[in-house]
Amino acid sequence: MSTEISQSKGVYISTYGCQMNVNDTERMYSLLEMINYAPVPSPDQADLIIINSCSVREKPVHKVHSEVGRYKGLKTQKPQLKIGVGGCVAQQEKKQLLTDVPLLDFVFGTDAIDSLPSLVQDLEQGEQKKVDAKFRHSEPYHVQTLVKNPGVSTFVNITKGCDNFCTFCVVPFTRGRERSRPLKHLIEDINSLTKRGVREVTLLGQNVNSYKSDCGANFGELMRAVAVDTDIERIRFTTSHPKDFNEELVGIMQDHRDKIMDYIHLPVQSGSSEVLERMNRGYTREEYIRKAKMILEIMPGAALSSDIIVGFPGESEKQFEETMSLLEEVPYESIFSFKYSPRPFTKAARWEDHVSEEEKSRRLTALQSRHKEIAFELSKRYRDSVVDVLVEVFDEESGRCSGRSTQNKLTHFNGRKEMIGGTYKVKVNEAFPQTLRGVLFEH
Ligand code: 5AD
Ligand code: SF4
């Protein structure tokens, strides 16, 4: 055993961005293990460093540049060290990244993850400056979940890519056309994860609602099948597109509420119909509000959250105020809010960016501070109630268990280590905007 460890090489992956990337990093570690690379906790112990990059936030190339720059000393000390970039910036920049960041040895795109072991082996055999940034659109999307040590909760990719082309978003260009995994494979995948102790899966996709299996099953049918044909205890999903969220799906969620979480992340992006049209979102403010109300009518008590962009090109003060007033109409327990910034290849990047940086900051602060008050109010509804918490972590020092309630609220209570992986009823006695604290209600 010890000789095996000393013979393996070390890989360090730094991960930016969304859950899709977190999941891809897990996959990279598992694939690299097959060619004898073991994860190491810091870059100075690594023979291979990978930056799993994100291009949704600002200055993405610059971020890759500065991180690679930090490894310059390591590369001098250890010339055999290989440094590569994967993820969305790699997909977007392709071989240009090798020119812009000369210390890099390789670049691999979002569809090239499964080729990573052979790419690394080519480098070990002396090849230099490798790039694989091809989309494999014509290949079926068959990716069994690879996680080395699955915890209580794990991600399962159900779709890849996006065909929506919202005018601000780079994802259709960095993740390619939308593809879905066959329903049968997903059920097998989830069954094998439950056998390894997984209690909760998050079904992942850029737009989960447009899932379409080769057998014709849609997202609702997939959720029903996961609820009925697997032993998984909890099902979550992200991200939903409001235009594709329909009554049939909410009905299925309500029917399987014992397993499917009472939580829907439904990114609105803006409260102004005019802005939504320029964003190419495919719904108006009124349609969105109707959908949110429909969800809460069919699933009373469910929690909603959203993504919001302020300062989209041409967003007037009045249009921003419509986003502010949307907060009063849709009870979001949490929001993720961003200042608009242009992304390569996108339509909006070619439009004049009318809103100044100062004004974007002002709007963002106004939005966030109003939402904080709202979140606090909404959180009070949990006081004195009993929530079901799936315990994910136990902290020895404080004796505290932590996990998520069915409405996705992070909840803490005093417990024991053996409780990890179990679902417990917790009586809430303190409610903060984003977290709850309580006591064990039932043993
Ligand atoms: N500018 C600001 N925010 C953006 N997002 C996506 N693209 C941009 C952009 N160009 C936000 C959206 C999306 C979330 C993941 O990131 O709100 O839902
Ligand atoms: Fe981007 Fe729109 Fe697709 Fe979401 S639905 S990934 S915002 S293009």
mmCIF file of N, CA and C and ligand atoms in Angstrom, residues 162 164-166 168-169 171-172 206-207 241 269 281, ligand 2:
data_model
loop_
_atom_site.group_PDB
_atom_site.id
_atom_site.type_symbol
_atom_site.label_atom_id
_atom_site.label_comp_id
_atom_site.label_asym_id
_atom_site.label_seq_id
_atom_site.Cartn_x
_atom_site.Cartn_y
_atom_site.Cartn_z
ATOM 1 N N CYS A 162 -26.116 24.188 -23.849
ATOM 2 C CA CYS A 162 -27.350 24.980 -23.827
ATOM 3 C C CYS A 162 -27.617 25.535 -25.216
ATOM 4 N N ASN A 164 -30.095 27.919 -25.657
ATOM 5 C CA ASN A 164 -30.990 29.068 -25.481
ATOM 6 C C ASN A 164 -30.429 30.405 -25.959
ATOM 7 N N PHE A 165 -29.159 30.540 -25.940
ATOM 8 C CA PHE A 165 -28.521 31.776 -26.407
ATOM 9 C C PHE A 165 -29.133 33.039 -25.802
ATOM 10 N N CYS A 166 -29.194 33.091 -24.486
ATOM 11 C CA CYS A 166 -29.526 34.363 -23.843
ATOM 12 C C CYS A 166 -28.419 35.329 -24.275
ATOM 13 N N PHE A 168 -26.688 37.602 -23.042
ATOM 14 C CA PHE A 168 -25.559 37.956 -22.167
ATOM 15 C C PHE A 168 -24.635 36.781 -21.900
ATOM 16 N N CYS A 169 -25.026 35.568 -22.312
ATOM 17 C CA CYS A 169 -24.416 34.378 -21.727
ATOM 18 C C CYS A 169 -23.452 33.646 -22.667
ATOM 19 N N VAL A 171 -22.274 30.600 -22.075
ATOM 20 C CA VAL A 171 -22.357 29.137 -21.934
ATOM 21 C C VAL A 171 -22.619 28.380 -23.253
ATOM 22 N N PRO A 172 -23.548 28.830 -24.107
ATOM 23 C CA PRO A 172 -23.747 28.082 -25.355
ATOM 24 C C PRO A 172 -22.461 27.967 -26.185
ATOM 25 N N GLN A 206 -27.440 22.833 -17.577
ATOM 26 C CA GLN A 206 -27.532 24.277 -17.755
ATOM 27 C C GLN A 206 -29.003 24.681 -17.815
ATOM 28 N N ASN A 207 -29.805 23.784 -18.337
ATOM 29 C CA ASN A 207 -31.237 24.037 -18.447
ATOM 30 C C ASN A 207 -31.927 22.689 -18.308
ATOM 31 N N HIS A 241 -35.064 26.671 -16.311
ATOM 32 C CA HIS A 241 -35.355 27.860 -17.109
ATOM 33 C C HIS A 241 -36.841 28.164 -16.977
ATOM 34 N N GLN A 269 -33.455 36.888 -13.920
ATOM 35 C CA GLN A 269 -32.464 37.787 -14.562
ATOM 36 C C GLN A 269 -32.875 39.257 -14.534
ATOM 37 N N ARG A 281 -34.900 35.935 -23.180
ATOM 38 C CA ARG A 281 -35.235 34.950 -22.153
ATOM 39 C C ARG A 281 -36.497 34.157 -22.475
HETATM 40 FE FE1 SF4 B 2 -26.846 30.828 -20.402
HETATM 41 FE FE2 SF4 B 2 -29.419 31.318 -20.937
HETATM 42 FE FE3 SF4 B 2 -28.370 28.876 -21.400
HETATM 43 FE FE4 SF4 B 2 -28.737 29.707 -18.876
HETATM 44 S S1 SF4 B 2 -30.357 29.357 -20.414
HETATM 45 S S2 SF4 B 2 -26.891 28.696 -19.711
HETATM 46 S S3 SF4 B 2 -28.317 31.902 -19.038
HETATM 47 S S4 SF4 B 2 -27.813 30.784 -22.443
#
